[in-house]
mmCIF file of C-alpha atoms in Angstrom:
data_model
loop_
_atom_site.group_PDB
_atom_site.id
_atom_site.type_symbol
_atom_site.label_atom_id
_atom_site.label_comp_id
_atom_site.label_asym_id
_atom_site.label_seq_id
_atom_site.Cartn_x
_atom_site.Cartn_y
_atom_site.Cartn_z
ATOM 1 C CA UNK F 1 67.731 100.420 107.087
ATOM 2 C CA UNK F 2 66.629 97.946 109.794
ATOM 3 C CA UNK F 3 69.527 96.014 111.612
ATOM 4 C CA UNK F 4 69.324 93.005 108.969
ATOM 5 C CA UNK F 5 70.538 95.500 106.415
ATOM 6 C CA UNK F 6 73.498 97.136 108.194
ATOM 7 C CA UNK F 7 74.558 93.298 108.896
ATOM 8 C CA UNK F 8 73.769 92.322 105.533
ATOM 9 C CA UNK F 9 75.740 95.516 104.214
ATOM 10 C CA UNK F 10 78.660 94.947 107.047
ATOM 11 C CA UNK F 11 79.032 91.052 106.472
ATOM 12 C CA UNK F 12 78.454 91.709 102.476
ATOM 13 C CA UNK F 13 81.661 94.595 102.420
ATOM 14 C CA UNK F 14 83.999 92.136 104.646
ATOM 15 C CA UNK F 15 83.519 89.206 102.265
ATOM 16 C CA UNK F 16 84.195 91.426 99.328
ATOM 17 C CA UNK F 17 86.743 93.124 100.931
ATOM 18 C CA UNK F 18 88.622 89.334 101.681
ATOM 19 C CA UNK F 19 87.591 88.318 98.311
ATOM 20 C CA UNK F 20 89.762 91.121 96.689
ATOM 21 C CA UNK F 21 92.459 90.389 98.736
ATOM 22 C CA UNK F 22 92.351 86.862 98.241
ATOM 23 C CA UNK F 23 92.867 87.153 94.530
ATOM 24 C CA UNK F 24 95.444 90.236 95.043
ATOM 25 C CA UNK F 25 97.858 88.665 97.570
ATOM 26 C CA UNK F 26 101.851 87.690 96.774
ATOM 27 C CA UNK F 27 101.671 84.775 99.661
ATOM 28 C CA UNK F 28 99.962 81.477 98.854
ATOM 29 C CA UNK F 29 99.102 80.714 102.316
ATOM 30 C CA UNK F 30 97.760 84.233 103.109
ATOM 31 C CA UNK F 31 95.231 83.807 100.409
ATOM 32 C CA UNK F 32 94.136 80.543 102.046
ATOM 33 C CA UNK F 33 93.594 82.806 104.952
ATOM 34 C CA UNK F 34 91.989 85.148 103.522
ATOM 35 C CA UNK F 35 89.414 82.522 101.856
ATOM 36 C CA UNK F 36 88.699 81.259 105.207
ATOM 37 C CA UNK F 37 87.197 85.237 106.478
ATOM 38 C CA UNK F 38 85.496 85.215 103.065
ATOM 39 C CA UNK F 39 83.206 82.232 104.142
ATOM 40 C CA UNK F 40 83.048 82.954 107.306
ATOM 41 C CA UNK F 41 81.485 86.287 106.486
ATOM 42 C CA UNK F 42 79.431 84.404 103.544
ATOM 43 C CA UNK F 43 78.076 81.752 106.696
ATOM 44 C CA UNK F 44 77.460 85.136 108.725
ATOM 45 C CA UNK F 45 75.351 86.630 105.483
ATOM 46 C CA UNK F 46 73.467 82.771 105.549
ATOM 47 C CA UNK F 47 72.606 83.567 109.396
ATOM 48 C CA UNK F 48 71.130 86.753 108.585
ATOM 49 C CA UNK F 49 68.999 85.911 105.268
ATOM 50 C CA UNK F 50 68.071 82.739 107.936
ATOM 51 C CA UNK F 51 68.803 79.797 106.285
ATOM 52 C CA UNK F 52 70.602 78.451 109.521
ATOM 53 C CA UNK F 53 71.578 75.128 108.587
ATOM 54 C CA UNK F 54 73.084 76.441 105.130
ATOM 55 C CA UNK F 55 75.205 78.457 107.724
ATOM 56 C CA UNK F 56 76.531 76.096 109.921
ATOM 57 C CA UNK F 57 77.345 73.331 106.662
ATOM 58 C CA UNK F 58 79.206 76.503 105.303
ATOM 59 C CA UNK F 59 81.499 76.267 108.436
ATOM 60 C CA UNK F 60 81.566 72.790 108.424
ATOM 61 C CA UNK F 61 82.259 72.055 105.042
ATOM 62 C CA UNK F 62 83.830 75.419 103.364
ATOM 63 C CA UNK F 63 85.992 76.752 106.592
ATOM 64 C CA UNK F 64 87.098 73.189 107.960
ATOM 65 C CA UNK F 65 87.182 71.100 104.893
ATOM 66 C CA UNK F 66 88.136 72.512 101.862
ATOM 67 C CA UNK F 67 90.125 75.373 103.310
ATOM 68 C CA UNK F 68 92.113 72.833 105.264
ATOM 69 C CA UNK F 69 92.089 70.649 101.973
ATOM 70 C CA UNK F 70 93.765 73.966 99.677
ATOM 71 C CA UNK F 71 96.358 74.744 102.650
ATOM 72 C CA UNK F 72 97.149 71.340 102.123
ATOM 73 C CA UNK F 73 98.199 71.527 98.862
ATOM 74 C CA UNK F 74 99.865 74.621 99.086
ATOM 75 C CA UNK F 75 101.835 72.190 101.535
ATOM 76 C CA UNK F 76 102.384 69.483 99.166
ATOM 77 C CA UNK F 77 103.163 71.672 95.968
ATOM 78 C CA UNK F 78 106.300 73.076 98.085
ATOM 79 C CA UNK F 79 104.776 76.569 98.067
ATOM 80 C CA UNK F 80 107.137 78.961 99.399
ATOM 81 C CA UNK F 81 106.827 81.093 102.643
ATOM 82 C CA UNK F 82 106.745 84.280 102.092
ATOM 83 C CA UNK F 83 105.766 86.841 98.625
ATOM 84 C CA UNK F 84 106.157 85.432 95.416
ATOM 85 C CA UNK F 85 106.199 87.385 92.169
ATOM 86 C CA UNK F 86 105.593 84.736 89.479
ATOM 87 C CA UNK F 87 101.789 84.223 90.924
ATOM 88 C CA UNK F 88 100.105 86.668 88.490
ATOM 89 C CA UNK F 89 99.698 86.533 84.645
ATOM 90 C CA UNK F 90 99.609 90.292 82.918
ATOM 91 C CA UNK F 91 96.120 90.716 82.998
ATOM 92 C CA UNK F 92 94.298 93.228 81.532
ATOM 93 C CA UNK F 93 91.765 90.496 80.067
ATOM 94 C CA UNK F 94 91.582 89.390 83.571
ATOM 95 C CA UNK F 95 90.168 92.878 84.661
ATOM 96 C CA UNK F 96 87.955 93.437 81.621
ATOM 97 C CA UNK F 97 85.923 90.148 81.668
ATOM 98 C CA UNK F 98 85.711 89.606 85.884
ATOM 99 C CA UNK F 99 84.870 92.863 86.163
ATOM 100 C CA UNK F 100 82.541 92.831 83.372
ATOM 101 C CA UNK F 101 81.132 89.912 84.902
ATOM 102 C CA UNK F 102 80.689 91.079 88.140
ATOM 103 C CA UNK F 103 79.539 94.734 87.515
ATOM 104 C CA UNK F 104 77.601 94.019 84.913
ATOM 105 C CA UNK F 105 75.800 91.726 87.125
ATOM 106 C CA UNK F 106 75.284 93.881 90.006
ATOM 107 C CA UNK F 107 74.242 96.194 87.364
ATOM 108 C CA UNK F 108 71.438 93.880 86.460
ATOM 109 C CA UNK F 109 70.256 92.974 89.318
ATOM 110 C CA UNK F 110 70.068 96.677 91.104
ATOM 111 C CA UNK F 111 67.850 97.785 87.953
ATOM 112 C CA UNK F 112 65.729 94.141 88.759
ATOM 113 C CA UNK F 113 65.789 95.065 92.773
ATOM 114 C CA UNK F 114 65.775 98.681 92.908
ATOM 115 C CA UNK F 115 65.598 99.844 96.583
ATOM 116 C CA UNK F 116 62.705 97.178 97.528
ATOM 117 C CA UNK F 117 62.107 95.868 100.683
ATOM 118 C CA UNK F 118 61.240 92.239 101.798
ATOM 119 C CA UNK F 119 60.137 90.917 105.121
ATOM 120 C CA UNK F 120 62.376 88.174 106.385
ATOM 121 C CA UNK F 121 60.469 85.118 107.121
ATOM 122 C CA UNK F 122 60.941 82.768 110.107
ATOM 123 C CA UNK F 123 64.083 81.363 110.465
ATOM 124 C CA UNK F 124 64.353 78.115 108.487
ATOM 125 C CA UNK F 125 65.481 75.176 111.183
ATOM 126 C CA UNK F 126 66.745 71.798 110.194
ATOM 127 C CA UNK F 127 64.075 69.612 111.088
ATOM 128 C CA UNK F 128 62.197 71.634 107.978
ATOM 129 C CA UNK F 129 64.877 71.784 106.040
ATOM 130 C CA UNK F 130 65.397 68.142 105.794
ATOM 131 C CA UNK F 131 61.813 67.332 106.252
ATOM 132 C CA UNK F 132 62.083 69.468 102.500
ATOM 133 C CA UNK F 133 65.670 67.118 101.624
ATOM 134 C CA UNK F 134 64.557 63.819 101.891
ATOM 135 C CA UNK F 135 60.478 64.708 100.558
ATOM 136 C CA UNK F 136 61.308 66.303 97.600
ATOM 137 C CA UNK F 137 64.569 66.166 97.367
ATOM 138 C CA UNK F 138 65.230 62.605 98.212
ATOM 139 C CA UNK F 139 66.411 61.260 94.495
ATOM 140 C CA UNK F 140 68.678 64.066 94.090
ATOM 141 C CA UNK F 141 70.596 63.299 97.564
ATOM 142 C CA UNK F 142 70.695 60.034 96.459
ATOM 143 C CA UNK F 143 73.029 60.725 92.921
ATOM 144 C CA UNK F 144 74.940 63.735 94.925
ATOM 145 C CA UNK F 145 76.037 60.134 97.246
ATOM 146 C CA UNK F 146 76.841 58.639 94.586
ATOM 147 C CA UNK F 147 78.301 61.429 92.934
ATOM 148 C CA UNK F 148 80.624 61.631 96.168
ATOM 149 C CA UNK F 149 81.913 58.137 95.873
ATOM 150 C CA UNK F 150 82.916 58.559 92.115
ATOM 151 C CA UNK F 151 84.933 62.037 93.098
ATOM 152 C CA UNK F 152 86.702 59.867 95.764
ATOM 153 C CA UNK F 153 87.569 56.798 93.845
ATOM 154 C CA UNK F 154 89.039 59.296 90.752
ATOM 155 C CA UNK F 155 90.870 61.377 93.232
ATOM 156 C CA UNK F 156 92.518 57.499 94.537
ATOM 157 C CA UNK F 157 92.837 56.590 90.985
ATOM 158 C CA UNK F 158 94.338 60.308 89.545
ATOM 159 C CA UNK F 159 96.985 60.148 93.082
ATOM 160 C CA UNK F 160 98.679 57.024 93.026
ATOM 161 C CA UNK F 161 100.522 56.188 90.559
ATOM 162 C CA UNK F 162 100.603 52.574 90.548
ATOM 163 C CA UNK F 163 97.564 52.283 88.889
ATOM 164 C CA UNK F 164 95.969 53.064 85.690
ATOM 165 C CA UNK F 165 98.230 53.821 82.408
ATOM 166 C CA UNK F 166 101.533 54.951 82.926
ATOM 167 C CA UNK F 167 100.742 59.146 82.251
ATOM 168 C CA UNK F 168 105.204 59.881 82.074
ATOM 169 C CA UNK F 169 104.834 59.466 78.138
ATOM 170 C CA UNK F 170 101.960 61.708 77.764
ATOM 171 C CA UNK F 171 104.312 64.943 78.750
ATOM 172 C CA UNK F 172 106.134 66.255 77.539
ATOM 173 C CA UNK F 173 109.487 67.383 80.143
ATOM 174 C CA UNK F 174 107.786 64.619 82.583
ATOM 175 C CA UNK F 175 110.721 63.656 83.554
ATOM 176 C CA UNK F 176 112.222 67.081 84.199
ATOM 177 C CA UNK F 177 113.367 66.001 87.952
ATOM 178 C CA UNK F 178 115.838 63.708 86.849
ATOM 179 C CA UNK F 179 117.005 64.518 83.188
ATOM 180 C CA UNK F 180 119.055 60.795 82.944
ATOM 181 C CA UNK F 181 115.795 58.717 83.422
ATOM 182 C CA UNK F 182 114.500 60.587 80.053
ATOM 183 C CA UNK F 183 117.441 59.046 77.996
ATOM 184 C CA UNK F 184 115.488 55.673 77.156
ATOM 185 C CA UNK F 185 111.496 55.542 78.501
ATOM 186 C CA UNK F 186 111.607 52.291 76.327
ATOM 187 C CA UNK F 187 113.220 49.630 78.855
ATOM 188 C CA UNK F 188 113.726 52.358 81.654
ATOM 189 C CA UNK F 189 110.882 50.228 83.694
ATOM 190 C CA UNK F 190 112.590 49.481 86.708
ATOM 191 C CA UNK F 191 114.279 52.453 87.324
ATOM 192 C CA UNK F 192 110.851 54.425 86.797
ATOM 193 C CA UNK F 193 109.281 52.534 89.168
ATOM 194 C CA UNK F 194 111.952 53.786 91.726
ATOM 195 C CA UNK F 195 111.337 56.717 90.599
ATOM 196 C CA UNK F 196 107.962 56.939 91.078
ATOM 197 C CA UNK F 197 108.513 55.344 94.620
ATOM 198 C CA UNK F 198 110.747 58.187 95.597
ATOM 199 C CA UNK F 199 108.256 60.218 94.458
ATOM 200 C CA UNK F 200 105.395 58.540 96.516
ATOM 201 C CA UNK F 201 107.790 58.791 99.776
ATOM 202 C CA UNK F 202 108.452 62.678 99.614
ATOM 203 C CA UNK F 203 104.642 62.991 99.429
ATOM 204 C CA UNK D 1 65.548 93.605 104.217
ATOM 205 C CA UNK D 2 66.848 94.942 101.431
ATOM 206 C CA UNK D 3 67.584 91.986 98.516
ATOM 207 C CA UNK D 4 69.544 94.547 96.303
ATOM 208 C CA UNK D 5 72.513 94.241 98.872
ATOM 209 C CA UNK D 6 72.865 90.192 98.968
ATOM 210 C CA UNK D 7 72.374 90.288 95.192
ATOM 211 C CA UNK D 8 74.761 92.480 94.917
ATOM 212 C CA UNK D 9 77.547 91.317 96.736
ATOM 213 C CA UNK D 10 76.941 87.886 95.518
ATOM 214 C CA UNK D 11 77.470 90.031 91.888
ATOM 215 C CA UNK D 12 80.779 91.381 93.088
ATOM 216 C CA UNK D 13 82.378 88.138 94.367
ATOM 217 C CA UNK D 14 81.372 86.672 91.480
ATOM 218 C CA UNK D 15 83.099 88.863 89.266
ATOM 219 C CA UNK D 16 86.336 88.769 91.320
ATOM 220 C CA UNK D 17 86.407 85.017 91.268
ATOM 221 C CA UNK D 18 86.143 85.255 87.312
ATOM 222 C CA UNK D 19 88.893 87.680 87.896
ATOM 223 C CA UNK D 20 91.003 85.422 90.052
ATOM 224 C CA UNK D 21 90.683 82.629 87.251
ATOM 225 C CA UNK D 22 92.034 84.290 84.300
ATOM 226 C CA UNK D 23 94.480 86.497 86.519
ATOM 227 C CA UNK D 24 96.001 83.669 88.682
ATOM 228 C CA UNK D 25 99.154 81.232 87.576
ATOM 229 C CA UNK D 26 98.969 78.859 90.556
ATOM 230 C CA UNK D 27 96.937 76.100 90.281
ATOM 231 C CA UNK D 28 95.910 76.230 94.270
ATOM 232 C CA UNK D 29 95.258 80.091 93.788
ATOM 233 C CA UNK D 30 92.511 78.891 90.480
ATOM 234 C CA UNK D 31 90.975 76.568 92.741
ATOM 235 C CA UNK D 32 90.246 79.285 95.810
ATOM 236 C CA UNK D 33 88.886 81.531 92.886
ATOM 237 C CA UNK D 34 86.619 79.165 91.853
ATOM 238 C CA UNK D 35 85.400 78.475 95.303
ATOM 239 C CA UNK D 36 84.807 81.928 95.363
ATOM 240 C CA UNK D 37 83.065 81.637 92.296
ATOM 241 C CA UNK D 38 80.600 78.503 93.729
ATOM 242 C CA UNK D 39 79.789 80.830 97.058
ATOM 243 C CA UNK D 40 78.598 83.515 95.078
ATOM 244 C CA UNK D 41 76.059 81.269 93.472
ATOM 245 C CA UNK D 42 75.360 79.772 97.307
ATOM 246 C CA UNK D 43 74.645 83.491 98.040
ATOM 247 C CA UNK D 44 71.987 83.888 95.177
ATOM 248 C CA UNK D 45 70.617 80.752 95.663
ATOM 249 C CA UNK D 46 69.955 81.283 99.470
ATOM 250 C CA UNK D 47 68.619 85.152 98.626
ATOM 251 C CA UNK D 48 65.641 84.102 95.932
ATOM 252 C CA UNK D 49 65.003 81.359 98.665
ATOM 253 C CA UNK D 50 64.006 84.080 101.414
ATOM 254 C CA UNK D 51 63.026 86.795 98.879
ATOM 255 C CA UNK D 52 60.862 85.087 96.339
ATOM 256 C CA UNK D 53 57.955 83.112 97.067
ATOM 257 C CA UNK D 54 58.093 79.661 95.228
ATOM 258 C CA UNK D 55 55.566 76.834 95.017
ATOM 259 C CA UNK D 56 57.803 74.341 97.076
ATOM 260 C CA UNK D 57 59.284 75.950 100.009
ATOM 261 C CA UNK D 58 63.673 76.304 100.966
ATOM 262 C CA UNK D 59 64.106 74.936 97.826
ATOM 263 C CA UNK D 60 67.164 77.599 97.046
ATOM 264 C CA UNK D 61 68.698 76.866 100.711
ATOM 265 C CA UNK D 62 68.475 72.811 99.714
ATOM 266 C CA UNK D 63 70.368 73.494 95.858
ATOM 267 C CA UNK D 64 72.586 75.410 98.167
ATOM 268 C CA UNK D 65 73.293 72.314 100.225
ATOM 269 C CA UNK D 66 74.164 70.516 96.892
ATOM 270 C CA UNK D 67 76.159 72.947 95.502
ATOM 271 C CA UNK D 68 78.360 72.975 98.609
ATOM 272 C CA UNK D 69 78.602 69.169 98.482
ATOM 273 C CA UNK D 70 79.303 69.368 94.974
ATOM 274 C CA UNK D 71 81.970 71.683 95.378
ATOM 275 C CA UNK D 72 83.824 69.893 97.999
ATOM 276 C CA UNK D 73 83.664 66.707 95.669
ATOM 277 C CA UNK D 74 85.312 69.108 92.890
ATOM 278 C CA UNK D 75 87.967 70.346 95.190
ATOM 279 C CA UNK D 76 88.837 66.496 95.974
ATOM 280 C CA UNK D 77 89.416 66.003 93.175
ATOM 281 C CA UNK D 78 91.313 68.976 91.888
ATOM 282 C CA UNK D 79 93.399 68.707 94.249
ATOM 283 C CA UNK D 80 94.743 65.281 93.012
ATOM 284 C CA UNK D 81 94.914 66.736 89.707
ATOM 285 C CA UNK D 82 97.010 69.455 90.701
ATOM 286 C CA UNK D 83 99.409 67.174 92.743
ATOM 287 C CA UNK D 84 99.538 65.009 89.724
ATOM 288 C CA UNK D 85 100.477 67.636 87.806
ATOM 289 C CA UNK D 86 102.954 68.543 90.880
ATOM 290 C CA UNK D 87 104.613 65.514 90.742
ATOM 291 C CA UNK D 88 105.673 65.391 87.157
ATOM 292 C CA UNK D 89 106.108 68.441 85.827
ATOM 293 C CA UNK D 90 107.477 69.804 89.536
ATOM 294 C CA UNK D 91 105.881 72.909 89.158
ATOM 295 C CA UNK D 92 101.686 74.027 89.484
ATOM 296 C CA UNK D 93 101.379 76.849 86.451
ATOM 297 C CA UNK D 94 98.836 76.158 84.760
ATOM 298 C CA UNK D 95 100.036 78.486 81.644
ATOM 299 C CA UNK D 96 103.016 76.030 81.124
ATOM 300 C CA UNK D 97 100.311 73.456 80.790
ATOM 301 C CA UNK D 98 101.049 71.924 77.660
ATOM 302 C CA UNK D 99 97.815 71.463 75.816
ATOM 303 C CA UNK D 100 98.741 69.082 73.093
ATOM 304 C CA UNK D 101 99.848 65.755 73.428
ATOM 305 C CA UNK D 102 103.917 64.747 71.863
ATOM 306 C CA UNK D 103 104.101 60.466 70.769
ATOM 307 C CA UNK D 104 107.454 59.789 71.724
#
């Protein structure tokens, strides 16, 4: 057991433990904060594995941006503060499938690698990784930028009710918030518009 | 360095993510579980990059960066969908979402 092994074991235990808390906790906000711990431990694992740039990108994008977005979603969906009891489905299938996938993959990998030792390579700096990305992988990089733009436009189109088709008719019970508006949908255009403005304003 | 340690960590994280996706009802918690699964895949990629000698060096790390970017896009669109769902239904429980379209 070298120092790298000890670090990998400790950080891996932190990551797995906090991931377990993410999927079992009763508090929505705490799930997001445990996710921060898990992703931070993953960044530490990347650092030990000499993937320095990936570790910092993980901290920047996951811990910095993705978790903040998830917490925004928790707040915007008016999640209750404190424990909520209706977060889980009854879950023997989940235990079976999840445990089977995790333990099966773990057994497969243990069987493949046993207790072998590999020398860590010298740390991959951002300079070498950057020359790889802009050398061998420049086309996927450009495609990814187009994908990001498409995701941005898609998110805007989805979240603005005044663009695109009227989606209220597609949902049975879509007018649950004010049952009166559902009485006559055909000529409720002005009323529905006012309702949507109200819904947009309280976001 | 024993490569089996990060590999087993990644496998367990993936299993936990699958469990979370199947178990949770809240759509935001579902997205968090998906993030766990994506991170497990990233850990596999980075570990393979340091332990396997490849023709192109650092390919695993480049792929991990690409997966992180795709995960960011996925979270953006996913949260837009979740917020629209909340606006329509006043609830984000995924097992209350009707899958059939009803003609009015």
